[in-house]
Amino acid sequence: MNAARLPSVAPEVTATLVEGLSPRLRKRLDVAVTKLAARPTHRDGDTTTIDVDDETELRLHAPGGVVAKVEDITCRCLLAPACVHRAAAACAAPAADLAPEPAEQATPEAPGPASATPPAATLGPDAARSLGLDVAPASGPGTAPAPTTDTAANAALGLAPHVTPNPAPDLASPPETASPDQRAAADVLWAAGAAVLEAGVDGAGAVTQSALLRAAHTARLRHLPRAAGAALSVVTLLRAARAGDPSYRTADLVTALAELLGTAHRVGTASGAEMAAVRGRVRRPYSPDGSLRLYGLFTEPVVTDSGHGGVRTWVAGADGRLFTVGDVAPGGAGRALGVADRAVRLGDSALTHRELGRAGLAVSGATVSPDGRLGAGKAVKAVTARGVAWTDPPLAALWETPPAEQAARALRSTSRYADRDGTGSDLLFLHVELLGAVREPGGTCLLALCEGGVRVRLTVSDDDPALAHRDNLALLAAAPGARLRIIGRLIPATQPRLTLLACTHPTGEGTVDLGLDRLRRADLPDPSASAHFAPPQTAGPGGSSPLYLLERRVEQTVAAGRAALGLLGDVTAETRRIRRGGLPTAAALLTALSASAAQRERDLFGRLLPADTDGFAAYWLAAARYTAAVSESLCAAAWNPMDEDPAAVPPVPVHGAAG
């Protein structure tokens, strides 16, 4: 049984079913999920049936594609409804996206004393001193470190400090803060996330996931959709990891867990605009944007790991703003290729997506989401208009910004823990000279030289052989010396790196959508050329950074849990190497993280006391956020012109950076 064949199940349904199991059945739940995954399924309308055995059927009724009520999952076994099968089916199915928030709004708490800092705010003295914080000395051996202040804890965790505003005039309303119910929901989210770190992927089975789903549901009811969405992301990634999904990456789970823990911590200290960002929103609304004159840039195929396929066409306004028109639905790469030649769903335009990428639109009554997606409501009117070449205004201006500034803008847009405002994009517009292919451990990429002498590595956006990316990149590698305008998507790395999406044609006539249009050898300046391999390249700024030693421990915690990290032994050699690399804060965080993982105190009778899961989670969060911030800074530095002193260039603002 493929989980993708099952209907989505609302988080509260899964949590309720798991919570209703007896302790004995909870121990058998993970085994039951695995067994159920091997059973055949079939769908009839809104009902999906799983053959538990030759005589027993399990049914999931999903009107609208989502199982929204506990009674919509039924089983015909003798132990039903208290059997393990219903809970196992809910755990095997995908978690449904969050429903919109309830209509009523939470009442802001009256201004008063600052709320109690969540357990995550307690850090040991070594980590605190490494971050430049003053910590009162312990009163004696074995004494627990004194809790830091809210400001110190936030700084150590890489979060924005809580600043108490000056008293406002009597007529001004107090800044929004979290209500007691929201703080309580955030504490539950923190505890659920800390439990995942304690157990690791292998130990975070259905029961641990159920606690996350319950916490997500509660957070949604308390108007905390951002944290609730992070919890659902953690559950989805845990399931992918445990199922051996080839698309799973530990780094993605690290990001989701750090987002969950960081957001839960900030709920108790945020106020005003920061509180609005921490709270987030379930759905991004479309807002009116009047009349727009749009110019096509390119069309890219979109193929997702969940089996969806389609295209996204990028257009630019007269003022340089970027917009997208998309069409993505279940179907994979085959659908992506077909949809490219279908009409765009926008007003009365008869243009296909391929055509729009090279033409233009005049839109009246436009609606735009914060991330630049154009709405297709009934009131939107659009007619075909003339397009322009990339070398003509207003599109030509996109290539006039220096690469370092473009990379800084893209990093702000893609920062892993930034408060999303929907502005900006991760696209870069560069003039390049192709140098040839470069062999790397993960495969071969195309090396190009852009403004300022920066050497950038160009890789495929999607390796699916049905798409044209891979073949086109190989052909471009056979054209060293060719000068092109390109559009690529930034890949945060210690060396300049992009996924190549579109370029001017090597012959200088028109443009190429590299995922859809296929180049031929006759299109190259020298048809007899073969792939040219550039000489080995030295590492750029940060290429030999020892930061990976801390990143490795952060990922090992997620994979194996706190106890396994505590068994990895002395980290003195690693911290010494990190300090030599100029990262003393990283060394201090690694020391504190390893010590916290190994720390287990005993009572007067020599029995082990429960581990300090909250304290360990705080150290892990600080390490995860710190490594992300430093990685982004190294990426920004790599795009500086080769003859420019990196210290003379303003650093890229990083969000939630520790140290």
mmCIF file with all atom_site columns, C-alpha atoms in Angstrom, residues 98-242:
data_model
loop_
_atom_site.group_PDB
_atom_site.id
_atom_site.type_symbol
_atom_site.label_atom_id
_atom_site.label_alt_id
_atom_site.label_comp_id
_atom_site.label_asym_id
_atom_site.label_entity_id
_atom_site.label_seq_id
_atom_site.pdbx_PDB_ins_code
_atom_site.Cartn_x
_atom_site.Cartn_y
_atom_site.Cartn_z
_atom_site.occupancy
_atom_site.B_iso_or_equiv
_atom_site.pdbx_formal_charge
_atom_site.auth_seq_id
_atom_site.auth_comp_id
_atom_site.auth_asym_id
_atom_site.auth_atom_id
_atom_site.pdbx_PDB_model_num
ATOM 1   C CA . LEU A 1 98  ? -4.531  22.737 8.273  1.00 0.00 ? 98  LEU A CA 1
ATOM 2   C CA . ALA A 1 99  ? -8.076  24.010 7.910  1.00 0.00 ? 99  ALA A CA 1
ATOM 3   C CA . PRO A 1 100 ? -8.637  27.763 8.065  1.00 0.00 ? 100 PRO A CA 1
ATOM 4   C CA . GLU A 1 101 ? -8.547  29.301 11.504 1.00 0.00 ? 101 GLU A CA 1
ATOM 5   C CA . PRO A 1 102 ? -11.828 29.584 13.401 1.00 0.00 ? 102 PRO A CA 1
ATOM 6   C CA . ALA A 1 103 ? -13.634 32.816 12.637 1.00 0.00 ? 103 ALA A CA 1
ATOM 7   C CA . GLU A 1 104 ? -13.469 34.194 16.132 1.00 0.00 ? 104 GLU A CA 1
ATOM 8   C CA . GLN A 1 105 ? -10.304 36.050 17.060 1.00 0.00 ? 105 GLN A CA 1
ATOM 9   C CA . ALA A 1 106 ? -8.310  35.505 20.201 1.00 0.00 ? 106 ALA A CA 1
ATOM 10  C CA . THR A 1 107 ? -8.508  38.372 22.651 1.00 0.00 ? 107 THR A CA 1
ATOM 11  C CA . PRO A 1 108 ? -5.078  39.955 23.193 1.00 0.00 ? 108 PRO A CA 1
ATOM 12  C CA . GLU A 1 109 ? -3.869  39.708 26.726 1.00 0.00 ? 109 GLU A CA 1
ATOM 13  C CA . ALA A 1 110 ? -3.906  42.910 28.729 1.00 0.00 ? 110 ALA A CA 1
ATOM 14  C CA . PRO A 1 111 ? -0.456  44.384 29.227 1.00 0.00 ? 111 PRO A CA 1
ATOM 15  C CA . GLY A 1 112 ? 1.254   43.141 32.278 1.00 0.00 ? 112 GLY A CA 1
ATOM 16  C CA . PRO A 1 113 ? 4.406   41.392 33.500 1.00 0.00 ? 113 PRO A CA 1
ATOM 17  C CA . ALA A 1 114 ? 6.356   39.476 30.915 1.00 0.00 ? 114 ALA A CA 1
ATOM 18  C CA . SER A 1 115 ? 5.298   35.874 30.570 1.00 0.00 ? 115 SER A CA 1
ATOM 19  C CA . ALA A 1 116 ? 7.365   33.117 32.033 1.00 0.00 ? 116 ALA A CA 1
ATOM 20  C CA . THR A 1 117 ? 10.144  32.006 29.738 1.00 0.00 ? 117 THR A CA 1
ATOM 21  C CA . PRO A 1 118 ? 9.577   28.506 28.311 1.00 0.00 ? 118 PRO A CA 1
ATOM 22  C CA . PRO A 1 119 ? 11.851  25.726 29.523 1.00 0.00 ? 119 PRO A CA 1
ATOM 23  C CA . ALA A 1 120 ? 13.954  26.270 26.371 1.00 0.00 ? 120 ALA A CA 1
ATOM 24  C CA . ALA A 1 121 ? 15.366  29.475 27.793 1.00 0.00 ? 121 ALA A CA 1
ATOM 25  C CA . THR A 1 122 ? 17.650  27.808 30.325 1.00 0.00 ? 122 THR A CA 1
ATOM 26  C CA . LEU A 1 123 ? 21.214  27.446 29.089 1.00 0.00 ? 123 LEU A CA 1
ATOM 27  C CA . GLY A 1 124 ? 24.354  26.249 30.778 1.00 0.00 ? 124 GLY A CA 1
ATOM 28  C CA . PRO A 1 125 ? 27.011  28.767 31.793 1.00 0.00 ? 125 PRO A CA 1
ATOM 29  C CA . ASP A 1 126 ? 29.591  27.557 29.265 1.00 0.00 ? 126 ASP A CA 1
ATOM 30  C CA . ALA A 1 127 ? 27.294  28.116 26.274 1.00 0.00 ? 127 ALA A CA 1
ATOM 31  C CA . ALA A 1 128 ? 26.088  31.416 27.662 1.00 0.00 ? 128 ALA A CA 1
ATOM 32  C CA . ARG A 1 129 ? 29.622  32.738 28.233 1.00 0.00 ? 129 ARG A CA 1
ATOM 33  C CA . SER A 1 130 ? 30.628  31.586 24.752 1.00 0.00 ? 130 SER A CA 1
ATOM 34  C CA . LEU A 1 131 ? 27.908  33.831 23.391 1.00 0.00 ? 131 LEU A CA 1
ATOM 35  C CA . GLY A 1 132 ? 29.068  36.827 25.413 1.00 0.00 ? 132 GLY A CA 1
ATOM 36  C CA . LEU A 1 133 ? 26.413  36.583 28.143 1.00 0.00 ? 133 LEU A CA 1
ATOM 37  C CA . ASP A 1 134 ? 26.931  37.242 31.832 1.00 0.00 ? 134 ASP A CA 1
ATOM 38  C CA . VAL A 1 135 ? 25.823  34.318 33.958 1.00 0.00 ? 135 VAL A CA 1
ATOM 39  C CA . ALA A 1 136 ? 25.897  34.196 37.740 1.00 0.00 ? 136 ALA A CA 1
ATOM 40  C CA . PRO A 1 137 ? 28.203  31.449 39.003 1.00 0.00 ? 137 PRO A CA 1
ATOM 41  C CA . ALA A 1 138 ? 26.639  28.312 40.397 1.00 0.00 ? 138 ALA A CA 1
ATOM 42  C CA . SER A 1 139 ? 26.448  28.026 44.167 1.00 0.00 ? 139 SER A CA 1
ATOM 43  C CA . GLY A 1 140 ? 28.300  24.761 44.303 1.00 0.00 ? 140 GLY A CA 1
ATOM 44  C CA . PRO A 1 141 ? 29.247  21.547 42.522 1.00 0.00 ? 141 PRO A CA 1
ATOM 45  C CA . GLY A 1 142 ? 26.334  19.919 40.775 1.00 0.00 ? 142 GLY A CA 1
ATOM 46  C CA . THR A 1 143 ? 24.126  22.949 41.103 1.00 0.00 ? 143 THR A CA 1
ATOM 47  C CA . ALA A 1 144 ? 21.895  23.571 38.131 1.00 0.00 ? 144 ALA A CA 1
ATOM 48  C CA . PRO A 1 145 ? 22.755  26.719 36.183 1.00 0.00 ? 145 PRO A CA 1
ATOM 49  C CA . ALA A 1 146 ? 20.666  29.737 36.982 1.00 0.00 ? 146 ALA A CA 1
ATOM 50  C CA . PRO A 1 147 ? 18.097  30.593 34.337 1.00 0.00 ? 147 PRO A CA 1
ATOM 51  C CA . THR A 1 148 ? 19.128  33.435 32.089 1.00 0.00 ? 148 THR A CA 1
ATOM 52  C CA . THR A 1 149 ? 16.984  36.455 31.385 1.00 0.00 ? 149 THR A CA 1
ATOM 53  C CA . ASP A 1 150 ? 14.589  36.461 28.447 1.00 0.00 ? 150 ASP A CA 1
ATOM 54  C CA . THR A 1 151 ? 16.966  38.651 26.439 1.00 0.00 ? 151 THR A CA 1
ATOM 55  C CA . ALA A 1 152 ? 19.990  36.456 27.136 1.00 0.00 ? 152 ALA A CA 1
ATOM 56  C CA . ALA A 1 153 ? 18.107  33.274 26.354 1.00 0.00 ? 153 ALA A CA 1
ATOM 57  C CA . ASN A 1 154 ? 16.832  34.682 23.096 1.00 0.00 ? 154 ASN A CA 1
ATOM 58  C CA . ALA A 1 155 ? 20.323  35.771 22.055 1.00 0.00 ? 155 ALA A CA 1
ATOM 59  C CA . ALA A 1 156 ? 21.761  32.350 22.880 1.00 0.00 ? 156 ALA A CA 1
ATOM 60  C CA . LEU A 1 157 ? 19.018  30.632 20.917 1.00 0.00 ? 157 LEU A CA 1
ATOM 61  C CA . GLY A 1 158 ? 19.624  32.852 17.908 1.00 0.00 ? 158 GLY A CA 1
ATOM 62  C CA . LEU A 1 159 ? 16.291  34.602 18.289 1.00 0.00 ? 159 LEU A CA 1
ATOM 63  C CA . ALA A 1 160 ? 15.331  38.245 18.226 1.00 0.00 ? 160 ALA A CA 1
ATOM 64  C CA . PRO A 1 161 ? 15.588  39.702 21.735 1.00 0.00 ? 161 PRO A CA 1
ATOM 65  C CA . HIS A 1 162 ? 12.434  40.752 23.485 1.00 0.00 ? 162 HIS A CA 1
ATOM 66  C CA . VAL A 1 163 ? 12.512  44.505 23.982 1.00 0.00 ? 163 VAL A CA 1
ATOM 67  C CA . THR A 1 164 ? 10.035  45.997 26.406 1.00 0.00 ? 164 THR A CA 1
ATOM 68  C CA . PRO A 1 165 ? 8.488   48.993 24.653 1.00 0.00 ? 165 PRO A CA 1
ATOM 69  C CA . ASN A 1 166 ? 8.398   52.389 26.261 1.00 0.00 ? 166 ASN A CA 1
ATOM 70  C CA . PRO A 1 167 ? 5.070   53.310 27.828 1.00 0.00 ? 167 PRO A CA 1
ATOM 71  C CA . ALA A 1 168 ? 2.758   54.408 25.026 1.00 0.00 ? 168 ALA A CA 1
ATOM 72  C CA . PRO A 1 169 ? 0.480   57.416 25.204 1.00 0.00 ? 169 PRO A CA 1
ATOM 73  C CA . ASP A 1 170 ? -2.839  56.760 26.889 1.00 0.00 ? 170 ASP A CA 1
ATOM 74  C CA . LEU A 1 171 ? -4.667  56.805 23.555 1.00 0.00 ? 171 LEU A CA 1
ATOM 75  C CA . ALA A 1 172 ? -2.355  54.222 21.929 1.00 0.00 ? 172 ALA A CA 1
ATOM 76  C CA . SER A 1 173 ? -3.349  50.559 22.118 1.00 0.00 ? 173 SER A CA 1
ATOM 77  C CA . PRO A 1 174 ? -0.773  48.225 23.677 1.00 0.00 ? 174 PRO A CA 1
ATOM 78  C CA . PRO A 1 175 ? 1.224   46.018 21.294 1.00 0.00 ? 175 PRO A CA 1
ATOM 79  C CA . GLU A 1 176 ? -0.185  42.581 20.664 1.00 0.00 ? 176 GLU A CA 1
ATOM 80  C CA . THR A 1 177 ? 1.206   39.813 22.845 1.00 0.00 ? 177 THR A CA 1
ATOM 81  C CA . ALA A 1 178 ? 0.430   36.118 23.197 1.00 0.00 ? 178 ALA A CA 1
ATOM 82  C CA . SER A 1 179 ? -2.589  35.109 25.241 1.00 0.00 ? 179 SER A CA 1
ATOM 83  C CA . PRO A 1 180 ? -2.252  32.545 28.077 1.00 0.00 ? 180 PRO A CA 1
ATOM 84  C CA . ASP A 1 181 ? -3.850  29.909 25.824 1.00 0.00 ? 181 ASP A CA 1
ATOM 85  C CA . GLN A 1 182 ? -1.321  30.629 23.072 1.00 0.00 ? 182 GLN A CA 1
ATOM 86  C CA . ARG A 1 183 ? 1.581   30.335 25.526 1.00 0.00 ? 183 ARG A CA 1
ATOM 87  C CA . ALA A 1 184 ? 0.195   27.035 26.756 1.00 0.00 ? 184 ALA A CA 1
ATOM 88  C CA . ALA A 1 185 ? -0.127  25.765 23.181 1.00 0.00 ? 185 ALA A CA 1
ATOM 89  C CA . ALA A 1 186 ? 3.447   26.871 22.471 1.00 0.00 ? 186 ALA A CA 1
ATOM 90  C CA . ASP A 1 187 ? 4.698   24.973 25.530 1.00 0.00 ? 187 ASP A CA 1
ATOM 91  C CA . VAL A 1 188 ? 2.992   21.810 24.243 1.00 0.00 ? 188 VAL A CA 1
ATOM 92  C CA . LEU A 1 189 ? 4.587   22.299 20.827 1.00 0.00 ? 189 LEU A CA 1
ATOM 93  C CA . TRP A 1 190 ? 8.000   22.757 22.447 1.00 0.00 ? 190 TRP A CA 1
ATOM 94  C CA . ALA A 1 191 ? 7.590   19.566 24.485 1.00 0.00 ? 191 ALA A CA 1
ATOM 95  C CA . ALA A 1 192 ? 6.525   17.580 21.398 1.00 0.00 ? 192 ALA A CA 1
ATOM 96  C CA . GLY A 1 193 ? 9.506   18.850 19.406 1.00 0.00 ? 193 GLY A CA 1
ATOM 97  C CA . ALA A 1 194 ? 11.903  18.116 22.276 1.00 0.00 ? 194 ALA A CA 1
ATOM 98  C CA . ALA A 1 195 ? 10.539  14.561 22.418 1.00 0.00 ? 195 ALA A CA 1
ATOM 99  C CA . VAL A 1 196 ? 11.515  14.060 18.762 1.00 0.00 ? 196 VAL A CA 1
ATOM 100 C CA . LEU A 1 197 ? 15.076  15.150 19.548 1.00 0.00 ? 197 LEU A CA 1
ATOM 101 C CA . GLU A 1 198 ? 15.139  12.806 22.508 1.00 0.00 ? 198 GLU A CA 1
ATOM 102 C CA . ALA A 1 199 ? 14.014  9.804  20.461 1.00 0.00 ? 199 ALA A CA 1
ATOM 103 C CA . GLY A 1 200 ? 15.534  10.461 17.028 1.00 0.00 ? 200 GLY A CA 1
ATOM 104 C CA . VAL A 1 201 ? 13.958  9.271  13.795 1.00 0.00 ? 201 VAL A CA 1
ATOM 105 C CA . ASP A 1 202 ? 14.020  5.587  14.739 1.00 0.00 ? 202 ASP A CA 1
ATOM 106 C CA . GLY A 1 203 ? 12.319  6.222  18.074 1.00 0.00 ? 203 GLY A CA 1
ATOM 107 C CA . ALA A 1 204 ? 9.809   8.824  16.877 1.00 0.00 ? 204 ALA A CA 1
ATOM 108 C CA . GLY A 1 205 ? 7.084   6.399  15.933 1.00 0.00 ? 205 GLY A CA 1
ATOM 109 C CA . ALA A 1 206 ? 3.336   6.773  15.647 1.00 0.00 ? 206 ALA A CA 1
ATOM 110 C CA . VAL A 1 207 ? 2.811   7.736  19.302 1.00 0.00 ? 207 VAL A CA 1
ATOM 111 C CA . THR A 1 208 ? 5.383   10.546 19.158 1.00 0.00 ? 208 THR A CA 1
ATOM 112 C CA . GLN A 1 209 ? 3.922   11.720 15.850 1.00 0.00 ? 209 GLN A CA 1
ATOM 113 C CA . SER A 1 210 ? 0.450   11.680 17.373 1.00 0.00 ? 210 SER A CA 1
ATOM 114 C CA . ALA A 1 211 ? 1.607   14.067 20.103 1.00 0.00 ? 211 ALA A CA 1
ATOM 115 C CA . LEU A 1 212 ? 2.863   16.425 17.389 1.00 0.00 ? 212 LEU A CA 1
ATOM 116 C CA . LEU A 1 213 ? -0.438  16.211 15.523 1.00 0.00 ? 213 LEU A CA 1
ATOM 117 C CA . ARG A 1 214 ? -2.407  16.965 18.682 1.00 0.00 ? 214 ARG A CA 1
ATOM 118 C CA . ALA A 1 215 ? -0.123  19.921 19.419 1.00 0.00 ? 215 ALA A CA 1
ATOM 119 C CA . ALA A 1 216 ? -0.574  21.174 15.833 1.00 0.00 ? 216 ALA A CA 1
ATOM 120 C CA . HIS A 1 217 ? -4.352  20.978 16.130 1.00 0.00 ? 217 HIS A CA 1
ATOM 121 C CA . THR A 1 218 ? -4.333  22.853 19.433 1.00 0.00 ? 218 THR A CA 1
ATOM 122 C CA . ALA A 1 219 ? -2.010  25.510 18.023 1.00 0.00 ? 219 ALA A CA 1
ATOM 123 C CA . ARG A 1 220 ? -4.340  26.048 15.073 1.00 0.00 ? 220 ARG A CA 1
ATOM 124 C CA . LEU A 1 221 ? -7.293  26.554 17.403 1.00 0.00 ? 221 LEU A CA 1
ATOM 125 C CA . ARG A 1 222 ? -5.196  29.081 19.345 1.00 0.00 ? 222 ARG A CA 1
ATOM 126 C CA . HIS A 1 223 ? -4.454  31.038 16.145 1.00 0.00 ? 223 HIS A CA 1
ATOM 127 C CA . LEU A 1 224 ? -0.811  29.918 15.791 1.00 0.00 ? 224 LEU A CA 1
ATOM 128 C CA . PRO A 1 225 ? -0.816  28.553 12.221 1.00 0.00 ? 225 PRO A CA 1
ATOM 129 C CA . ARG A 1 226 ? 2.913   29.047 11.632 1.00 0.00 ? 226 ARG A CA 1
ATOM 130 C CA . ALA A 1 227 ? 3.916   26.788 14.512 1.00 0.00 ? 227 ALA A CA 1
ATOM 131 C CA . ALA A 1 228 ? 1.130   24.333 13.673 1.00 0.00 ? 228 ALA A CA 1
ATOM 132 C CA . GLY A 1 229 ? 2.353   24.100 10.085 1.00 0.00 ? 229 GLY A CA 1
ATOM 133 C CA . ALA A 1 230 ? 5.913   23.465 11.294 1.00 0.00 ? 230 ALA A CA 1
ATOM 134 C CA . ALA A 1 231 ? 4.658   20.588 13.469 1.00 0.00 ? 231 ALA A CA 1
ATOM 135 C CA . LEU A 1 232 ? 2.875   19.016 10.483 1.00 0.00 ? 232 LEU A CA 1
ATOM 136 C CA . SER A 1 233 ? 6.059   19.357 8.420  1.00 0.00 ? 233 SER A CA 1
ATOM 137 C CA . VAL A 1 234 ? 7.998   17.492 11.112 1.00 0.00 ? 234 VAL A CA 1
ATOM 138 C CA . VAL A 1 235 ? 5.433   14.666 11.079 1.00 0.00 ? 235 VAL A CA 1
ATOM 139 C CA . THR A 1 236 ? 5.541   14.399 7.285  1.00 0.00 ? 236 THR A CA 1
ATOM 140 C CA . LEU A 1 237 ? 9.341   14.259 7.250  1.00 0.00 ? 237 LEU A CA 1
ATOM 141 C CA . LEU A 1 238 ? 9.470   11.721 10.095 1.00 0.00 ? 238 LEU A CA 1
ATOM 142 C CA . ARG A 1 239 ? 7.164   9.447  8.154  1.00 0.00 ? 239 ARG A CA 1
ATOM 143 C CA . ALA A 1 240 ? 9.252   9.854  5.004  1.00 0.00 ? 240 ALA A CA 1
ATOM 144 C CA . ALA A 1 241 ? 12.435  9.032  6.923  1.00 0.00 ? 241 ALA A CA 1
ATOM 145 C CA . ARG A 1 242 ? 10.973  5.950  8.584  1.00 0.00 ? 242 ARG A CA 1
#
